[in-house]
Short mmCIF file of N, CA and C in Angstrom, two decimals:
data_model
loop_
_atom_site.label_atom_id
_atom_site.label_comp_id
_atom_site.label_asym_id
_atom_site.label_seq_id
_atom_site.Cartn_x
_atom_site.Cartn_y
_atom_site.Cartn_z
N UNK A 1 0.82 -1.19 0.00
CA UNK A 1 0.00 0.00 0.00
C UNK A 1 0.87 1.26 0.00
N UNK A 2 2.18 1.34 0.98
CA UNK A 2 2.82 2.31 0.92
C UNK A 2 3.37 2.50 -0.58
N UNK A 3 3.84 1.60 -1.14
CA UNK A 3 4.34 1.81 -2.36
C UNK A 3 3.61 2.09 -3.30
N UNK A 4 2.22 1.85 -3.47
CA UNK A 4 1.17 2.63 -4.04
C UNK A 4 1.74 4.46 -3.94
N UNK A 5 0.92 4.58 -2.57
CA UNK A 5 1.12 5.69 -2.18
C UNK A 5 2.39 6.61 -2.83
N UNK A 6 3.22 5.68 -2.64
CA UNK A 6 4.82 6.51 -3.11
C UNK A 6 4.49 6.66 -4.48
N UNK A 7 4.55 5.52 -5.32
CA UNK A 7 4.51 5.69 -6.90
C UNK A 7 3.20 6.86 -7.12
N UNK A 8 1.51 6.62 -6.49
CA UNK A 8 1.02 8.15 -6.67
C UNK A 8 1.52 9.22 -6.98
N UNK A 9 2.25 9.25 -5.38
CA UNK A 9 3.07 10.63 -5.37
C UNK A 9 3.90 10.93 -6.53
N UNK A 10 4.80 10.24 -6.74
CA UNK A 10 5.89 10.61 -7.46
C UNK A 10 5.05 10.46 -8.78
N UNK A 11 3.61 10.14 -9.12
CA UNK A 11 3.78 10.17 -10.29
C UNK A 11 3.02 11.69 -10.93
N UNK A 12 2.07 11.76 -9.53
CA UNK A 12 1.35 13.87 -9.62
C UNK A 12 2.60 14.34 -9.84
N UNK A 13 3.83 14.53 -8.78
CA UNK A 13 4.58 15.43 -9.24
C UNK A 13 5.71 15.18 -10.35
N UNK A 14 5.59 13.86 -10.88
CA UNK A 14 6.31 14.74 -12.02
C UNK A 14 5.13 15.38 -13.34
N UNK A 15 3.94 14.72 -13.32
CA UNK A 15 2.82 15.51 -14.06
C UNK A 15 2.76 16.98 -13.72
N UNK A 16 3.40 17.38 -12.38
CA UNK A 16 2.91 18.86 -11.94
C UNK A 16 3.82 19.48 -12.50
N UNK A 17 5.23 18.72 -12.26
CA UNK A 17 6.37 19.71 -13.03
C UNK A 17 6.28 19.95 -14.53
N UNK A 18 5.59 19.08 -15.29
CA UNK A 18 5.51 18.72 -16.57
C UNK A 18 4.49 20.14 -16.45
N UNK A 19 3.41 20.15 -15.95
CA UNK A 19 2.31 20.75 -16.45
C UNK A 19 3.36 22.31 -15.92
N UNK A 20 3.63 22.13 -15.07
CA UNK A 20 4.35 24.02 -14.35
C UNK A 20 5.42 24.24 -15.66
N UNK A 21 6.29 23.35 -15.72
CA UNK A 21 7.25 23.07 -17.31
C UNK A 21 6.42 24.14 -19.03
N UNK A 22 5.34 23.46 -18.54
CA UNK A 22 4.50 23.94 -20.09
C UNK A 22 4.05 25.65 -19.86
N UNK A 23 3.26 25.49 -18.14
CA UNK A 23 3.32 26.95 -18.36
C UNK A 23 4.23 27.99 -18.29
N UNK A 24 5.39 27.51 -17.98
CA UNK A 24 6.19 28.67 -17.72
C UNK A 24 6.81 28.63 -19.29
N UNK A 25 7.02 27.96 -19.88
CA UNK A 25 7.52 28.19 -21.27
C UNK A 25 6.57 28.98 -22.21
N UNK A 26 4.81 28.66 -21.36
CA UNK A 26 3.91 29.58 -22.49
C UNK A 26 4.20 30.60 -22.16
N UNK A 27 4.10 31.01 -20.69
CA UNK A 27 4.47 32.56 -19.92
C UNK A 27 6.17 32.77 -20.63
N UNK A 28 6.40 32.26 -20.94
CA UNK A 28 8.11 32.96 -21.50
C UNK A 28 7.86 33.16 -22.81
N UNK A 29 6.89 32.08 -23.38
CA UNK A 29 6.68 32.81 -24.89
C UNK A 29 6.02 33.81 -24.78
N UNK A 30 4.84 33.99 -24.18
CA UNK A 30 4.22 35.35 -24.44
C UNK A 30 4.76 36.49 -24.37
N UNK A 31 5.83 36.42 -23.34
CA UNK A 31 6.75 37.80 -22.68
C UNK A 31 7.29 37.83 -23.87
N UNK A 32 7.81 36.92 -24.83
CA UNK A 32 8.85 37.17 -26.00
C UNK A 32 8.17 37.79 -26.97
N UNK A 33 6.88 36.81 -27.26
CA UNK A 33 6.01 37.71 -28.38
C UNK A 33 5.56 39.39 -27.98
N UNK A 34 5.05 39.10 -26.61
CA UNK A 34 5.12 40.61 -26.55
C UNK A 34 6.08 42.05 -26.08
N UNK A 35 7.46 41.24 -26.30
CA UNK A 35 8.26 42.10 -25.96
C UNK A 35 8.23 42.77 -27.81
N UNK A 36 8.25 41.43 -28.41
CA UNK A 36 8.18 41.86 -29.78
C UNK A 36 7.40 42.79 -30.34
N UNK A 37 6.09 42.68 -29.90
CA UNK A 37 5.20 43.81 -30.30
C UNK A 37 5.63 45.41 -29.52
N UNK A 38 5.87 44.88 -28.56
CA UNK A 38 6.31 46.10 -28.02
C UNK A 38 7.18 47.40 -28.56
N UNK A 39 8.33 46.47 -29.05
CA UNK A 39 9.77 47.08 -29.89
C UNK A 39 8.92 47.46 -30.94
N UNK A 40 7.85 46.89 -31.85
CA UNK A 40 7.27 46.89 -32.82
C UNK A 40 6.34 48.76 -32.70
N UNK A 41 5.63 48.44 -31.79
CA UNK A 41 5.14 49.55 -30.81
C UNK A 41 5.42 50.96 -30.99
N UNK A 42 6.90 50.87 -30.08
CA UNK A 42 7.71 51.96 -29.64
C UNK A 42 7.96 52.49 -31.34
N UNK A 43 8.63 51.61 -32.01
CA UNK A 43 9.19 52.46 -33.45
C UNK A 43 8.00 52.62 -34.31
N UNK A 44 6.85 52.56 -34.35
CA UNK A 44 5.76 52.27 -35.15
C UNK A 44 5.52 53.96 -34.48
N UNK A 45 4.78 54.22 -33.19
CA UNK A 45 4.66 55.31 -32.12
C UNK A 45 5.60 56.54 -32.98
N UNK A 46 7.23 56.14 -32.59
CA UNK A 46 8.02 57.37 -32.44
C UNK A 46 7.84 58.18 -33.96
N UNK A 47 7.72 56.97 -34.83
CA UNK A 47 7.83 57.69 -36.67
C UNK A 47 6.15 58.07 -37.05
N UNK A 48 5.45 57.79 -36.34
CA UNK A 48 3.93 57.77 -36.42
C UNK A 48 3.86 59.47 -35.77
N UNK A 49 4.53 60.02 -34.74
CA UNK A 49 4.51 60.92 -34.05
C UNK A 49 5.24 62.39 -34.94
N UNK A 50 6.80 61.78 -35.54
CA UNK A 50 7.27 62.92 -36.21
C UNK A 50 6.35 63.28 -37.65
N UNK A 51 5.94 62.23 -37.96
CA UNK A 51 4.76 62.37 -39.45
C UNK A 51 3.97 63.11 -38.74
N UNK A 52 2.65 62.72 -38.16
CA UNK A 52 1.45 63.35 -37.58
C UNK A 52 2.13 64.96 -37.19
N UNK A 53 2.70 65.29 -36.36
CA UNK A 53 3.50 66.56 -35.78
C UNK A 53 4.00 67.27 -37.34
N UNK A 54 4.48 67.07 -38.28
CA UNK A 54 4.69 67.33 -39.54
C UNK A 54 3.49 67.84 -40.46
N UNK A 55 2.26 66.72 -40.70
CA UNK A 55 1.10 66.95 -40.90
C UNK A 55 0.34 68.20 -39.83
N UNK A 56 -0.11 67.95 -38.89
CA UNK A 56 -0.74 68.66 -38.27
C UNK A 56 -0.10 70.20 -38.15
N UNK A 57 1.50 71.01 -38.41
CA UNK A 57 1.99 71.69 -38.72
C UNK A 57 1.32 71.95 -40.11
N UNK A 58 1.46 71.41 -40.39
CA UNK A 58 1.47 71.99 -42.24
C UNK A 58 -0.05 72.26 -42.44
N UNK A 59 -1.08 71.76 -42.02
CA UNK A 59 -2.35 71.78 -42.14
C UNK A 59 -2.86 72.92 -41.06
N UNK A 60 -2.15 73.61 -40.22
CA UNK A 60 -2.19 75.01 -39.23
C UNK A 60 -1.93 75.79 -40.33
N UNK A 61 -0.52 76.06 -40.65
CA UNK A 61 -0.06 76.94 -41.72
C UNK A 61 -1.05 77.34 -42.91
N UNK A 62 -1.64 75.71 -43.65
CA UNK A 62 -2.45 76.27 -44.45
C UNK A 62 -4.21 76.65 -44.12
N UNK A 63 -4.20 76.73 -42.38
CA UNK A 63 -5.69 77.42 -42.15
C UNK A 63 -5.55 78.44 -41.96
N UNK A 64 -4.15 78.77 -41.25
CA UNK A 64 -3.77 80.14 -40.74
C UNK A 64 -3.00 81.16 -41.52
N UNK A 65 -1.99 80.45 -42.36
CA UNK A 65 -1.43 81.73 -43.65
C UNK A 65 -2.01 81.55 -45.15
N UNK A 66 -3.06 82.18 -45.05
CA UNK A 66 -3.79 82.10 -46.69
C UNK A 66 -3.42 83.37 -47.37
N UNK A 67 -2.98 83.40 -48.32
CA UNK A 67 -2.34 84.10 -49.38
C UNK A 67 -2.57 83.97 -50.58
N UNK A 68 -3.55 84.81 -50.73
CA UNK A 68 -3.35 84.77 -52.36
C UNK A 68 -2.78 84.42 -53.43
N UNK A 69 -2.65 83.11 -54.10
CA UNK A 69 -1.50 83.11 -55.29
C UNK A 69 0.06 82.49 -54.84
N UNK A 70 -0.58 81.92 -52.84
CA UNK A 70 0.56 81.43 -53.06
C UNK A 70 0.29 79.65 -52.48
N UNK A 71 0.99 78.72 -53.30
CA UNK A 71 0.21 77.63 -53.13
C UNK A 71 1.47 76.87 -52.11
N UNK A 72 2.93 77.22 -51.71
CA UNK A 72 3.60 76.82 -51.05
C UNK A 72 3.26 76.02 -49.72
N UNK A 73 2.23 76.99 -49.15
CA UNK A 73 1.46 76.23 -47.80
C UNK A 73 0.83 74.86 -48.56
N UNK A 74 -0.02 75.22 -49.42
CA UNK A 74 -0.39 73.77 -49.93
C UNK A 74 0.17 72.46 -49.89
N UNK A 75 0.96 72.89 -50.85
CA UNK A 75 2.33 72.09 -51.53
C UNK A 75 2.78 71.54 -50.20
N UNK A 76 3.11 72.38 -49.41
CA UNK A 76 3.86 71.54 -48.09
C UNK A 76 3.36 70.65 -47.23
N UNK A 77 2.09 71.13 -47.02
CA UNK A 77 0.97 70.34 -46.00
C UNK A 77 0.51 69.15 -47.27
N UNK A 78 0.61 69.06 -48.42
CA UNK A 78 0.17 68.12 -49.06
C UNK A 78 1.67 66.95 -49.20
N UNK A 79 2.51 67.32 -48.94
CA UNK A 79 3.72 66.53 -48.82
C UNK A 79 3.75 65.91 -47.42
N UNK A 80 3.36 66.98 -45.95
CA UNK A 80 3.10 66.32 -45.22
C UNK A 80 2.30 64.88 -44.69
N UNK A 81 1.25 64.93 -45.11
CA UNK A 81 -0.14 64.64 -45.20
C UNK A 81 0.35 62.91 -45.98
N UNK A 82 0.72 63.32 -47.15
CA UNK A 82 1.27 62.29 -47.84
C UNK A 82 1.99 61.62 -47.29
N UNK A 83 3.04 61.65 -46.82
CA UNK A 83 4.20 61.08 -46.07
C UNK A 83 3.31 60.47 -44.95
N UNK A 84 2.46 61.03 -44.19
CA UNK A 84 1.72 60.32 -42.99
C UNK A 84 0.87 59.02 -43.53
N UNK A 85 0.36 59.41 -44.62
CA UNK A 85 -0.81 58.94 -45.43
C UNK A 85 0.29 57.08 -45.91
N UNK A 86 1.36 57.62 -46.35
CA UNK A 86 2.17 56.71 -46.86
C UNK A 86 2.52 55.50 -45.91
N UNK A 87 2.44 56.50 -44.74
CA UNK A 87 3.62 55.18 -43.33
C UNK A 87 2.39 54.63 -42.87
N UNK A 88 1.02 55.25 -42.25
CA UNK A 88 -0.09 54.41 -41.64
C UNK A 88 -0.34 53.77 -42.75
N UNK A 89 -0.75 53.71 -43.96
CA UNK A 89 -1.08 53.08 -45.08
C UNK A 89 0.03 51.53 -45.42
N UNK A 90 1.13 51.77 -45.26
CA UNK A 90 2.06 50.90 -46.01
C UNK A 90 1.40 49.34 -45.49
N UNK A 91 2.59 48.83 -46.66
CA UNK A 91 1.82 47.10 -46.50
C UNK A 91 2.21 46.59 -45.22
N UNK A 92 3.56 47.09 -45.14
CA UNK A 92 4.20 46.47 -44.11
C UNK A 92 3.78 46.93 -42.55
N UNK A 93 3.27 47.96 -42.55
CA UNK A 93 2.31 47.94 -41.11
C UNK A 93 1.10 47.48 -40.56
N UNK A 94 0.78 47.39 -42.37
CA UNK A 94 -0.75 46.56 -41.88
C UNK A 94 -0.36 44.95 -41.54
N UNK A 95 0.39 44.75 -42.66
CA UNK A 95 1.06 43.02 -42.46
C UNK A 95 1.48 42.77 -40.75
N UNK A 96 2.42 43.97 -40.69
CA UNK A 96 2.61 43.20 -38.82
C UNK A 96 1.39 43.60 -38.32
N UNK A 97 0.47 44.28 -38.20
CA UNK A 97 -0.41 44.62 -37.29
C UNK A 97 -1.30 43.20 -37.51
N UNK A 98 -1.20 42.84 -38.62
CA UNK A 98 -2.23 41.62 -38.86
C UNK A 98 -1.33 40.32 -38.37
N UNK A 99 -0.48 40.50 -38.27
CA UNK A 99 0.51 38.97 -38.00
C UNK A 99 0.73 38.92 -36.47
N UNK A 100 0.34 40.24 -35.92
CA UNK A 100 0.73 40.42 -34.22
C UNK A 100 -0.75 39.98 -33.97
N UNK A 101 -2.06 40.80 -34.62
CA UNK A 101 -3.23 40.61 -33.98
C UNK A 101 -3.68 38.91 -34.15
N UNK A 102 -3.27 38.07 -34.80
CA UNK A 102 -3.60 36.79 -34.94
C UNK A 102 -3.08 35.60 -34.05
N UNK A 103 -2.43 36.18 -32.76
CA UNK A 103 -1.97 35.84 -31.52
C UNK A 103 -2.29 36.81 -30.94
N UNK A 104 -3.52 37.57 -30.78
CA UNK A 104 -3.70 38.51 -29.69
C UNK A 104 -4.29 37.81 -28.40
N UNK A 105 -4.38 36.65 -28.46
CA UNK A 105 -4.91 36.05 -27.09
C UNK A 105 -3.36 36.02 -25.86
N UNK A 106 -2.22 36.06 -26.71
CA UNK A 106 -0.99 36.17 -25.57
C UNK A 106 -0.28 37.78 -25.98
N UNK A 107 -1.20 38.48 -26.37
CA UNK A 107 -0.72 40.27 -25.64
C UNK A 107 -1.49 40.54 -24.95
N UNK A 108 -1.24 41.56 -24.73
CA UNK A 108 -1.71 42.44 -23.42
C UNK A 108 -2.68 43.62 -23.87
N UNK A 109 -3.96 43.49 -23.22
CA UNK A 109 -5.37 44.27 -23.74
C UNK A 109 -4.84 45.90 -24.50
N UNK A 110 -3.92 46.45 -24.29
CA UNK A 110 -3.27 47.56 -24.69
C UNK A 110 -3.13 47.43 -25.76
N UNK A 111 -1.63 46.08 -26.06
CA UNK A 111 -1.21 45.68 -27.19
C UNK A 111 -1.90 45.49 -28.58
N UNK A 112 -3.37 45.18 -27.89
CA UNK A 112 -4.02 44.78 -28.66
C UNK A 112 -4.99 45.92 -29.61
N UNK A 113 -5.46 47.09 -28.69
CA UNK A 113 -5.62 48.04 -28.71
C UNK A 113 -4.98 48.58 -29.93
N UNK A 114 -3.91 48.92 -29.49
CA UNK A 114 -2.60 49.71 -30.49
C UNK A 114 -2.98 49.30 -31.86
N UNK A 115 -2.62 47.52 -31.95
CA UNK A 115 -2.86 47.23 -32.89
C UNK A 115 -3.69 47.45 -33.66
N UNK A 116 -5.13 47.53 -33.28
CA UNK A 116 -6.98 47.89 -34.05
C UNK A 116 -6.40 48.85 -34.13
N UNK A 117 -5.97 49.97 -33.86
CA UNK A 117 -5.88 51.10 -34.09
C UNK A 117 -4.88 51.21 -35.26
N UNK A 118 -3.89 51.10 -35.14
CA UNK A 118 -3.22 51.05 -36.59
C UNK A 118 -3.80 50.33 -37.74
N UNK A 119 -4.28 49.74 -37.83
CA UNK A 119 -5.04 48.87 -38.97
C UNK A 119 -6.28 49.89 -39.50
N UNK A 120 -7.02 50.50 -38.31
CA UNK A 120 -8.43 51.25 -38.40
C UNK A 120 -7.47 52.14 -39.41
N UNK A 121 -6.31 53.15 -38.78
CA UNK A 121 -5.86 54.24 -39.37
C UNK A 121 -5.44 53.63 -40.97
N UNK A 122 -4.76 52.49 -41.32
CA UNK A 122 -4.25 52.14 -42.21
C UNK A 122 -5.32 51.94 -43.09
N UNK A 123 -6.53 51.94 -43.06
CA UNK A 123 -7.62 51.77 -43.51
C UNK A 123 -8.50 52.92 -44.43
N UNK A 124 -7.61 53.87 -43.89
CA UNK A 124 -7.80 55.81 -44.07
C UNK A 124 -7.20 55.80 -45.89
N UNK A 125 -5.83 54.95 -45.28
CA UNK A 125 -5.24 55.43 -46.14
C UNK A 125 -4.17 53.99 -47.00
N UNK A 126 -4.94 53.43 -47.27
CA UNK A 126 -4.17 52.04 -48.11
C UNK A 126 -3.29 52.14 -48.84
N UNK A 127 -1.66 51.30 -48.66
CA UNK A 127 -0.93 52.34 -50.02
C UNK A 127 -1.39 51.43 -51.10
N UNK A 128 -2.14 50.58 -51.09
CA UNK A 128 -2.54 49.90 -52.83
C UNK A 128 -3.90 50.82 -53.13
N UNK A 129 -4.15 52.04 -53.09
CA UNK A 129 -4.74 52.78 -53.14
C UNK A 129 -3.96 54.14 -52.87
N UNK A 130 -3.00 54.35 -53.11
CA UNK A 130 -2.05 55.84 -53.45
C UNK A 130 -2.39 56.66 -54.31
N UNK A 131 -2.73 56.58 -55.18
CA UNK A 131 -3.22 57.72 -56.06
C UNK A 131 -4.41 58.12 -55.42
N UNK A 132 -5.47 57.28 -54.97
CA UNK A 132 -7.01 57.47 -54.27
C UNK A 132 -6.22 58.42 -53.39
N UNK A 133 -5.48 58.11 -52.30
CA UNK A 133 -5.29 58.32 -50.74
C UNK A 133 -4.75 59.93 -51.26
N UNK A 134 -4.17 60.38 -52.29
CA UNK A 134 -3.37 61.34 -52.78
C UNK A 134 -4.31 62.43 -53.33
N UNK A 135 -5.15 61.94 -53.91
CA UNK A 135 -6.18 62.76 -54.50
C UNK A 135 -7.40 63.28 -53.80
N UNK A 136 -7.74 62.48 -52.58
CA UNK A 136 -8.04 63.17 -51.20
C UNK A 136 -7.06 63.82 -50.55
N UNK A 137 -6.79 63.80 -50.11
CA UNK A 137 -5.50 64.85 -49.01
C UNK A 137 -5.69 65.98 -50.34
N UNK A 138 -5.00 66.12 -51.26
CA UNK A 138 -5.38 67.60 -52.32
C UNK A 138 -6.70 68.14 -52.58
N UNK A 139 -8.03 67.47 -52.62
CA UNK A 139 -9.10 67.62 -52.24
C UNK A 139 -9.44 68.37 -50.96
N UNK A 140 -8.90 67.69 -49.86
CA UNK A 140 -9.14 68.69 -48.73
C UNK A 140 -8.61 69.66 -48.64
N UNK A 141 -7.18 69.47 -49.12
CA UNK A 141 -6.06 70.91 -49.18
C UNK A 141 -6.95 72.13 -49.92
N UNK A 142 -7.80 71.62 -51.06
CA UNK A 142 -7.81 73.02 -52.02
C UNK A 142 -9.04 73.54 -51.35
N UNK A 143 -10.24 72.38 -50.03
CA UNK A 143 -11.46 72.66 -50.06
C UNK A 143 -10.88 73.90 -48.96
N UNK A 144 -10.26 73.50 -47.68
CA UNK A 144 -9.50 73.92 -46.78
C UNK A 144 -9.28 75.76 -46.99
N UNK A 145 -7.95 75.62 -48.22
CA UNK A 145 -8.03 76.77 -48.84
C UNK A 145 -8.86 77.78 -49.42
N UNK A 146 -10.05 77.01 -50.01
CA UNK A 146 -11.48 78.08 -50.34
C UNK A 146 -12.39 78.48 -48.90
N UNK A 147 -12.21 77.43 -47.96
CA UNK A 147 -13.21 77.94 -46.83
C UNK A 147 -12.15 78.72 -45.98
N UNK A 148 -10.98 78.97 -46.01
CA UNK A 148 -10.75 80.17 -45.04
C UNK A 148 -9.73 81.09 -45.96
N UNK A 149 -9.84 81.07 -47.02
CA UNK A 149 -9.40 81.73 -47.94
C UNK A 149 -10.27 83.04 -49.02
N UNK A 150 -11.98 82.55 -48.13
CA UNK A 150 -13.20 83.25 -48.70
C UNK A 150 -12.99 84.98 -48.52
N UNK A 151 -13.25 85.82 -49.20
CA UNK A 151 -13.10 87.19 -48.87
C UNK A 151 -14.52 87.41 -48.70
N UNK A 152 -14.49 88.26 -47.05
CA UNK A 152 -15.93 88.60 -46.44
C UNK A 152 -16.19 89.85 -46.92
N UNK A 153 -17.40 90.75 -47.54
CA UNK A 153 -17.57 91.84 -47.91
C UNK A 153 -18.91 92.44 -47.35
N UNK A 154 -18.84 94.04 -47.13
CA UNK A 154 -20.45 94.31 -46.93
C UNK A 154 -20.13 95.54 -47.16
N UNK A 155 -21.32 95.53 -48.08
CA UNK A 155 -21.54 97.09 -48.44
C UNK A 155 -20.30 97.63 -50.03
N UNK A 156 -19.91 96.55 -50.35
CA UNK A 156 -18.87 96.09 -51.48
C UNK A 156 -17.39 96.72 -51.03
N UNK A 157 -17.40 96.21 -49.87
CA UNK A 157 -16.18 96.77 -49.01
C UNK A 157 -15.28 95.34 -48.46
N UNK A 158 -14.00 95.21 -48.47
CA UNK A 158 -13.77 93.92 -47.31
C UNK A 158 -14.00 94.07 -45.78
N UNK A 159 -14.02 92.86 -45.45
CA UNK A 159 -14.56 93.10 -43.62
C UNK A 159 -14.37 91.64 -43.47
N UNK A 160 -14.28 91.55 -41.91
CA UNK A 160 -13.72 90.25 -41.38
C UNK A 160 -15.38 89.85 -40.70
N UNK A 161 -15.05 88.56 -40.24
CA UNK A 161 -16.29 88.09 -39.84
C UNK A 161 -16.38 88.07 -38.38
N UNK A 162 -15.65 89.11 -37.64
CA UNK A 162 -15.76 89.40 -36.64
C UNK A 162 -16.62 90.69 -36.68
N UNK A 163 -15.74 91.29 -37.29
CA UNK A 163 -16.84 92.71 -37.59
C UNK A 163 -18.19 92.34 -37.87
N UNK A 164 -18.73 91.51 -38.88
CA UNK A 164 -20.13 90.96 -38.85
C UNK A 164 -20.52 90.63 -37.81
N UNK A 165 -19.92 90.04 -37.07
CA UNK A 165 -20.49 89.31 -35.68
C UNK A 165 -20.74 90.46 -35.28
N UNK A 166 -19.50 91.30 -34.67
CA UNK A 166 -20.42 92.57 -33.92
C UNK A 166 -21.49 92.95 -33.93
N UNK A 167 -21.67 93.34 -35.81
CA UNK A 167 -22.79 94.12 -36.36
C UNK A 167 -23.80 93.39 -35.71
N UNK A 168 -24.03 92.57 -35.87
CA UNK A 168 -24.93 90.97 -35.96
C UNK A 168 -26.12 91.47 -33.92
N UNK A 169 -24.59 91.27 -33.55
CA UNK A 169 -24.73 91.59 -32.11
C UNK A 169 -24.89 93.09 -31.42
N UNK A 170 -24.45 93.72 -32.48
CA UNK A 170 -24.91 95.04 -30.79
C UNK A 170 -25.96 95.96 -32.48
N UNK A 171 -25.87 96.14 -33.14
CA UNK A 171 -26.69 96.91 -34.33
C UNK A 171 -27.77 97.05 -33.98
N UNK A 172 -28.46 98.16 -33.85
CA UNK A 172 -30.01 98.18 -34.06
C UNK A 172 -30.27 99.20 -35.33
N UNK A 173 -29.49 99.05 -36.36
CA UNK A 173 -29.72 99.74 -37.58
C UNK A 173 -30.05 98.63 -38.64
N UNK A 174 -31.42 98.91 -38.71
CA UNK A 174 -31.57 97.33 -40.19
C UNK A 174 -31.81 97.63 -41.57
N UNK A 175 -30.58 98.80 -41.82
CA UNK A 175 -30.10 99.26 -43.15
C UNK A 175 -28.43 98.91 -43.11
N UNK A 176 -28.27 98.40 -42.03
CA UNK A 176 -26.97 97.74 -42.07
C UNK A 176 -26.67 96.62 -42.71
#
């Protein structure tokens, strides 16, 4: 009976080590896969950040310096724009985002996050669709340019649309 007992024993624990064996190798893979996404992450983030910061510059400039005749702001914010349009778009970000999310059961709810999110954005802007993705961004550039590029007039005079507001607001002349 004791030797029952013994062989039992000894035979749970080497099943326990076997089974502790398996998880700690899954827990070491996951840490690996998601150290991977991580690195993946961080450089995806840092070049995602100088584009966007590039774009979002260039698209100030062309709400805020409108000039007549001069299409430079354009031109630049449409190079910006592009370049952003190019890196969330590329194959190769959607490819890892799709090759990381198809083991998203061993990342981390964040990781996973990140990922939908780059794919959603890459979705904006597909580069097997570059000419499409190109011909929007200049679309908005030129609409951009006509709506704060409009000249306000009254009375066949120029005037800002603050001055209207005033009028708007304190006037009790309604030949104004």
């Amino acid at each position: 009976m004791l030797k029952y007992v013994i062989h039992y024993f000894f035979l749970l624990l080497v099943i326990s080590s076997i089974s502790l064996r398996q998880s700690w190798a899954q827990t070491n893979n996951n840490s690996s896969l998601q150290a991977q996404v991580h690195s993946y992450l961080n450089s995806y983030n840092s070049e995602f950040q100088k584009l966007y910061t590039a774009a979002s510059e260039g698209q100030w400039l062309l709400n805020t310096h409108i000039v007549e005749g001069d299409t430079m702001a354009a031109y630049q914010s449409a190079l910006a724009e592009e370049a952003l349009a190019k890196y969330t778009g590329s194959k190769s970000n959607i490819d890892s985002a799709k090759k990381y999310l198809a083991q998203k059961n061993r990342l981390t709810p964040l990781q996973v996050r990140q990922l939908e999110t780059i794919l959603f954005s890459a979705g904006n802007n597909p580069e097997i669709a570059g000419d499409i993705v190109r011909k929007r961004i200049d679309a908005s550039n030129a609409q951009t340019e006509k709506l704060y590029g409009f000249h306000y007039m009254l009375n066949g005079k120029p005037t800002t649309v603050n001055h209207l507001d005033d009028i708007l607001l304190h006037s009790n002349d309604l030949t104004e």
